[in-house]
XYZ file of C-alpha atoms in Angstrom:
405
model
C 6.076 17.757 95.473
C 6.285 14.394 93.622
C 9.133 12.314 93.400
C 9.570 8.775 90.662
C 12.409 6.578 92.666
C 14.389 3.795 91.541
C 15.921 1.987 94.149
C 17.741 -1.256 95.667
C 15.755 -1.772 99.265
C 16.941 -3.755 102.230
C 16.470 -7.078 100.604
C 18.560 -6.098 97.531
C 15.407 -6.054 95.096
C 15.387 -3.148 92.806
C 11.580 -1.271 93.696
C 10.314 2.094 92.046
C 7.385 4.371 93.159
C 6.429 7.702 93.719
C 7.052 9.563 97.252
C 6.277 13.202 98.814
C 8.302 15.377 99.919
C 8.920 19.295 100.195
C 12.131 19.357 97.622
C 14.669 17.082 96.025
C 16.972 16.936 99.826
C 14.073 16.239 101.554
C 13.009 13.188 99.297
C 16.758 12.392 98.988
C 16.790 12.069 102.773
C 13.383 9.627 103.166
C 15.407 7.124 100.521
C 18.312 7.092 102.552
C 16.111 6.536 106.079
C 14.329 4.383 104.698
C 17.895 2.704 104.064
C 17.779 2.437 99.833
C 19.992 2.733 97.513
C 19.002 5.040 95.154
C 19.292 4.176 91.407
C 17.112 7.485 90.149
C 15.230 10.158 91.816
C 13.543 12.976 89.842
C 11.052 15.220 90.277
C 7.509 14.275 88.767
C 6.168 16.999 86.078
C 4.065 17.698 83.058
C 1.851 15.172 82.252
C 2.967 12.076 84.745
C 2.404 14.539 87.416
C -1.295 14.500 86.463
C -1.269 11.013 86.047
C 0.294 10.301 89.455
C -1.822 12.459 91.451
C -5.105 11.124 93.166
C -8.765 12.296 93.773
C -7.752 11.685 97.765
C -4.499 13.956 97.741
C -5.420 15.938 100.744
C -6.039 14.232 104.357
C -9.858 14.387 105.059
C -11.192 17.028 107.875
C -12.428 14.236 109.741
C -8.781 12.265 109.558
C -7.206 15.378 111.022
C -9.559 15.966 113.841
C -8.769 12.447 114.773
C -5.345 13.184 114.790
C -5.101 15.967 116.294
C -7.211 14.664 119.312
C -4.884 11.639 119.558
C -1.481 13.792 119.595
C -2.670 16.467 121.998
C -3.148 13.271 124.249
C 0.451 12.319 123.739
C 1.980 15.546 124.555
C -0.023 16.034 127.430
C 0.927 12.747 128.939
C 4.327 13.313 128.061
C 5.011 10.474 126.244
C 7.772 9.860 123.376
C 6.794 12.334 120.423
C 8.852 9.800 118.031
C 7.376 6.597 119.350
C 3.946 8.186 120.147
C 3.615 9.067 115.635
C 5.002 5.721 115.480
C 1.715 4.123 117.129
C -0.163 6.629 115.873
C 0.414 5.348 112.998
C 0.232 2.134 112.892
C -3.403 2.719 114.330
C -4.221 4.992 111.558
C -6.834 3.532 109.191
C -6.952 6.482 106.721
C -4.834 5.576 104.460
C -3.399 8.636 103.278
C -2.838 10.085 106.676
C -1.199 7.124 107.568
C 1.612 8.261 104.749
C 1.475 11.749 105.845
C 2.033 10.488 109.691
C 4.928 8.416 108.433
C 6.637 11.011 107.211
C 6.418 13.159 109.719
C 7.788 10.022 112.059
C 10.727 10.512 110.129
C 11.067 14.081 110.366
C 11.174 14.139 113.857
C 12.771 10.794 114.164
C 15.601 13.295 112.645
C 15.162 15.842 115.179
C 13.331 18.156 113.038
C 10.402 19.909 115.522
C 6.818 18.610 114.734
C 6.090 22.147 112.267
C 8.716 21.703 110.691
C 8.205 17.598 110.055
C 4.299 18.524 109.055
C 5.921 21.260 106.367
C 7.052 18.352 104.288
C 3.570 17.247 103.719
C 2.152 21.061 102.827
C 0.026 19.799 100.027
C -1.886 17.332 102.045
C -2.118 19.240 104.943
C -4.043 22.369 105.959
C -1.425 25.308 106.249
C -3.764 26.414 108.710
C -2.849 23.794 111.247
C 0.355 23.786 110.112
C 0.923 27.447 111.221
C -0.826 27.249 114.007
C 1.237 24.056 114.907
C 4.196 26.338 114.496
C 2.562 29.000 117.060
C 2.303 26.196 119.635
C 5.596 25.411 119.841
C 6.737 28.610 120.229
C 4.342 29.613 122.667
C 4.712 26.540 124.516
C 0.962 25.343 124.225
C 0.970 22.737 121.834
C -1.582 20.616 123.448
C -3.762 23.519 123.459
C -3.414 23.897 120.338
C -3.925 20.707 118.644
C -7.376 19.828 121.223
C -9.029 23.532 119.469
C -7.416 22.482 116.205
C -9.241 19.281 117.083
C -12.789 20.908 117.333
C -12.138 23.571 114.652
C -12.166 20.131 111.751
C -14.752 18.575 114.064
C -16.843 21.561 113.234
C -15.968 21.790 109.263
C -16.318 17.947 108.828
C -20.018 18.043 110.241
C -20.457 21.523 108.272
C -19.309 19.355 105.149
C -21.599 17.061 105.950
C -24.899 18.608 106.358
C -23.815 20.491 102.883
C -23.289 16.641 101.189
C -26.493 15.658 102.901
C -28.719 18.594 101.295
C -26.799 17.457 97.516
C -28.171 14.182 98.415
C -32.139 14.017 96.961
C -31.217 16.008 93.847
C -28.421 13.681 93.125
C -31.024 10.578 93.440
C -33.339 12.434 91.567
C -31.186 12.971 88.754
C -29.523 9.513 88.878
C -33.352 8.009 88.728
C -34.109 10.605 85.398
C -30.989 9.433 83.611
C -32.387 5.571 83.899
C -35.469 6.730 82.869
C -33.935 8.227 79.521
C -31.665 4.815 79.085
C -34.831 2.742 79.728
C -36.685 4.548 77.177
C -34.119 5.063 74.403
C -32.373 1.184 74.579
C -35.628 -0.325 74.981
C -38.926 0.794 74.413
C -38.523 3.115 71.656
C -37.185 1.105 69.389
C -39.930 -1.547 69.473
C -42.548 1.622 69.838
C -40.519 2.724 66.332
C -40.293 -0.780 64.810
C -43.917 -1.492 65.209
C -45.540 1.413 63.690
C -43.003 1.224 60.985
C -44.236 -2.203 60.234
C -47.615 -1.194 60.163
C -47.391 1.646 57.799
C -47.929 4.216 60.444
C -46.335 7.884 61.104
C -45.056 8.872 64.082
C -46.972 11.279 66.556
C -45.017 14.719 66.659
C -43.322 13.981 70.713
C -42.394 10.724 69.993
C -40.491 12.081 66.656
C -38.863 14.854 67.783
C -37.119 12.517 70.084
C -36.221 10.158 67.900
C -34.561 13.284 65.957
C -32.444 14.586 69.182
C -31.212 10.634 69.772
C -30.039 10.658 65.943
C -28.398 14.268 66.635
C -26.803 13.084 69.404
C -25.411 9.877 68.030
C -24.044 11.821 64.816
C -22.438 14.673 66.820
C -21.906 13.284 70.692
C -18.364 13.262 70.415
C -18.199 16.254 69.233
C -20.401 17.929 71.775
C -18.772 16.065 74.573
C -15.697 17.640 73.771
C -16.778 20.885 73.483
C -18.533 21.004 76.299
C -14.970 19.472 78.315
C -13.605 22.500 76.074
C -15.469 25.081 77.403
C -16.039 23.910 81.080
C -12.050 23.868 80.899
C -12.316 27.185 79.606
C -14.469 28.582 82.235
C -12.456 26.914 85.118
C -9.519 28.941 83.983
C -11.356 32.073 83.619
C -12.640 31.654 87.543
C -9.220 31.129 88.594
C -8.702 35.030 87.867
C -9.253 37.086 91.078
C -10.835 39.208 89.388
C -13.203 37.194 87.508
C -13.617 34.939 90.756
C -14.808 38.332 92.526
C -17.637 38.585 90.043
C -18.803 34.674 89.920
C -18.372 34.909 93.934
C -20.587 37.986 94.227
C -22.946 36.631 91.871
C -23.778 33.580 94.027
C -24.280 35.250 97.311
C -27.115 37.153 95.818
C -28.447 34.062 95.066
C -31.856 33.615 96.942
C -31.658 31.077 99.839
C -28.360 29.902 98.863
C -26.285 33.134 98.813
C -27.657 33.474 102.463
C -26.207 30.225 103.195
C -22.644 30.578 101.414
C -22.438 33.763 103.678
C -23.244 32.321 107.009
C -20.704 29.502 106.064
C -17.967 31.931 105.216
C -18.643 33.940 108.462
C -18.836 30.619 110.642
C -15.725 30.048 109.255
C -14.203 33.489 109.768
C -15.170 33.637 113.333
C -14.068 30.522 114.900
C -10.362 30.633 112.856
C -10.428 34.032 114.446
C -10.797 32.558 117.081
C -8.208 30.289 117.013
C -5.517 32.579 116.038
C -6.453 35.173 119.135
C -6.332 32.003 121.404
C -2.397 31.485 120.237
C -1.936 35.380 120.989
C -0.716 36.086 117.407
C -0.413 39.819 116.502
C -3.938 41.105 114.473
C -2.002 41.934 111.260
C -0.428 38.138 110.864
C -3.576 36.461 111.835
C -5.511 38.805 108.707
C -2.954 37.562 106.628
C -3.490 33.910 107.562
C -7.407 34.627 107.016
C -7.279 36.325 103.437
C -6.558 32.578 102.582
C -8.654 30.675 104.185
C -12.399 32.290 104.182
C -12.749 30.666 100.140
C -14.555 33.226 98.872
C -13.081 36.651 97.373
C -15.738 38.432 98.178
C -14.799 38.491 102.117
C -11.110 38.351 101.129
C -11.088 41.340 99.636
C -13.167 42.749 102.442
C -10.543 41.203 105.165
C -7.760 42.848 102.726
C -9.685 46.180 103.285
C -10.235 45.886 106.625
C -6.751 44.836 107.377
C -4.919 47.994 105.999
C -7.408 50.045 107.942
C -6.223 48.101 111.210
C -2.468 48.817 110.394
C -3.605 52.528 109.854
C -4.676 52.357 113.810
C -8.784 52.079 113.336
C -10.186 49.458 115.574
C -11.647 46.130 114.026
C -14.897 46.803 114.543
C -14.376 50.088 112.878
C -12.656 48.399 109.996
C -14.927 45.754 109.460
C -18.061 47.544 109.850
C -17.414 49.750 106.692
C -17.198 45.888 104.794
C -20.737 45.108 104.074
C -20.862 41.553 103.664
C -20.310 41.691 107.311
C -23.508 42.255 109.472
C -23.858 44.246 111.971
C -24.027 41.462 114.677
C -20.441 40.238 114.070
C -19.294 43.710 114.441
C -20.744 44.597 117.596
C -19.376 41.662 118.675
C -15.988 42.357 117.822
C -16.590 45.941 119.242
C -17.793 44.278 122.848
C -14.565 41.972 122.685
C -12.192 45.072 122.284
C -14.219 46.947 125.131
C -14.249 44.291 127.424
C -11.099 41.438 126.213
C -12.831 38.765 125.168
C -12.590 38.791 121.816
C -11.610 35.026 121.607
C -14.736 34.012 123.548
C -17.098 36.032 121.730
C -15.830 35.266 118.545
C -16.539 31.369 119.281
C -19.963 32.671 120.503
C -20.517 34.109 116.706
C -19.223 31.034 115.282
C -21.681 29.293 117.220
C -24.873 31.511 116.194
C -23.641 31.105 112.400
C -23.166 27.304 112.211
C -26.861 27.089 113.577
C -27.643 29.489 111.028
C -26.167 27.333 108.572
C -28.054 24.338 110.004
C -31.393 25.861 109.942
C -31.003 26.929 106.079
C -29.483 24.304 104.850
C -32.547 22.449 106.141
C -34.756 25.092 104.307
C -32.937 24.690 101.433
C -33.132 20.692 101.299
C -37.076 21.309 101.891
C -37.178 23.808 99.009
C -35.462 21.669 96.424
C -37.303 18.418 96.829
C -40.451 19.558 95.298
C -38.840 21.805 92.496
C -36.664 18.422 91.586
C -40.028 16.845 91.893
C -41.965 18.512 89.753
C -39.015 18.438 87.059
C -38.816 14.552 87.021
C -42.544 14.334 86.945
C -42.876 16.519 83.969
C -39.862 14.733 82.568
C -41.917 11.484 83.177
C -44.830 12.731 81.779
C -43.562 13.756 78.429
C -41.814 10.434 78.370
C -45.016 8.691 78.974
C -47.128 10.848 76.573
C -44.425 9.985 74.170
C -44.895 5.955 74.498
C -48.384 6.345 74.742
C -49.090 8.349 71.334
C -47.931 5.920 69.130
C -49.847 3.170 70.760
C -53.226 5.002 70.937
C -52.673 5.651 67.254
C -51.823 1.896 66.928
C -55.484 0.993 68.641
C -57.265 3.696 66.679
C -55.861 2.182 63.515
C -56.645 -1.305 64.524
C -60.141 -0.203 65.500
C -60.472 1.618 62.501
C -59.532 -1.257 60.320
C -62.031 -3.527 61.784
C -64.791 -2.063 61.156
């Protein structure tokens, strides 16, 4: 949550701001640490809450992996947990981590464990590590914990990645088409216009018709812009619906190509938090419940909610799973090995594994697939631009030509 203080700070000047913090107490508690006196304090809502919040709310994967490294190396060389987040971050050069460290210095400055300090800043934080955190402690393998928690947003930051890479050429592409279209509007058509209005001349059918869609567009932009904004608004809110969600979710894995890759993301991702969990020894039932939220797609969450009151019905997981048919068959013989033989936790990394390379491979394919479709588009783009200059100038010659003799 958001909170707007008003405050007097050491140096007796009166400061406001906005802080984080898990409920009015806890913010009420950072003012006083942070020795102010407090003037106001109130919870952000409605429309300042929108205002106040930022594109860069959450800590990036690759901040956390970072972190977590650095803290497992604290713990294990037993140094000072408080003074240890207090370098940490000072050293920090994400910026919003660096916030999200400092509170939790003061949580545990307070004598509040680390899970409970890093509960404070749920919103920016994964509740992922933040339970898993929790599982450390109590299991006494913290270190442990935070080194595979380490990997795990190692693994989804180069994931992210590759996916950002592949967006990359189309995004160019389209960039390049849109300064095309500003070229062409702002500049040459209106001399092309000017010219052959001067001369007498009509305009060739292309080079009208475009002329017509500008003049649409100026009269009714606005208008279109915000119904557009309307109904992408609309549509948002619609696909927030599990229900509806189901359907848009199921739609694009049947996408060719891409529905292939969505599902070997989701399963990656399945796998090696599976993983994870097993290597904390967490009962199955709590660690299904923990995975329902974090696969991002409701397609396999329902199929984990299936699967899951199977399990507490006494079926194995490879029994459970393998009536869910967005798994394949490969990830349930592995699970079916792993309760044979006790290695579930190994083999489940193993799957992981084989998926991300799956993942790498199509992306790849994907990337080599959609640079000569977006070709071909901004060439025939091009060329009815071009046709569309060249018309009216051709016509121009002819009528020059024409007049001469």
């Amino acid at each position: 949550m958001q909170f707007r203080y008003k405050v007097i700070n050491e140096e007796m000047h009166v400061t406001s701001g906005v802080l984080e913090a898990v409920d009015l107490e806890a913010a009420r508690r950072q003012a006083v640490e942070n020795k102010w006196q407090i003037i106001s304090l109130e919870k952000v809502s409605g429309l300042s809450s929108l205002l106040t919040m930022t594109f860069k709310n959450k800590v990036k994967y690759e901040s956390i992996a970072a972190f977590c490294s650095q803290m497992a190396m604290m713990i294990r060389s037993g140094a000072n947990l408080v003074r240890g987040l207090e370098i940490l971050q000072s050293q920090m050069e994400d910026k919003r981590l660096q916030e999200v460290v400092g509170i939790i210095h003061r949580g545990v400055s307070r004598g509040d464990s680390l899970s409970v300090a890093m509960r404070e800043c749920q919103g920016a934080l994964p509740e992922l590590l933040i339970n898993l955190v929790t599982v450390g402690e109590e299991s006494g393998n913290l270190d442990s914990v935070l080194v595979s928690m380490a990997e795990y947003y190692q693994r989804e930051t180069f994931i992210r990645k590759k996916i950002s890479s592949a967006a990359i050429y189309p995004v160019v592409l389209t960039v390049v088409m849109i300064g095309l279209v500003v070229l062409f509007l702002n500049f040459i058509l209106p001399e092309i216009t000017d010219l052959m209005k001067g001369n007498g001349q009509n305009l060739p059918a292309p080079t009208q018709m475009i002329i017509d869609s500008v003049d649409y567009l100026q009269r009714n932009g606005l208008y279109l812009i915000l119904s557009i904004t309307a109904l992408v608004s609309l549509m948002v809110r619609i696909f927030k619906i599990p229900k509806y969600r189901y359907h848009l979710d199921a739609f694009l894995l049947h996408i060719p190509l891409l529905g292939k890759n969505m599902k070997d993301v989701v399963i990656a991702r399945f796998a090696r938090t599976l993983a994870l969990f097993l290597h904390s020894s967490l009962p199955i039932v709590p660690i299904l419940n923990s995975l329902e939220n974090i696969v991002g797609n409701e397609v396999p969450r329902l199929a984990v909610v299936r699967a899951k009151d199977q399990i507490i019905r006494g079926e194995t997981m490879a029994l459970a799973f393998g009536g869910e048919p967005f798994f394949d068959p490969l990830v349930i013989q592995m699970m079916s090995i792993g309760e044979e033989t006790g290695r579930m936790e190994e083999l489940m990394v193993e799957v992981a594994n084989h998926y991300d390379k799956r993942v790498e491979i199509g992306l790849g394919r994907l990337v080599a697939l959609v640079e000569p479709i977006f070709t071909v588009i901004i060439g025939v783009f091009a060329g009815g631009l071009i046709i569309a200059i060249a018309l009216p100038i051709f016509n121009m010659a002819s009528g020059v030509s024409g007049g001469v003799k």
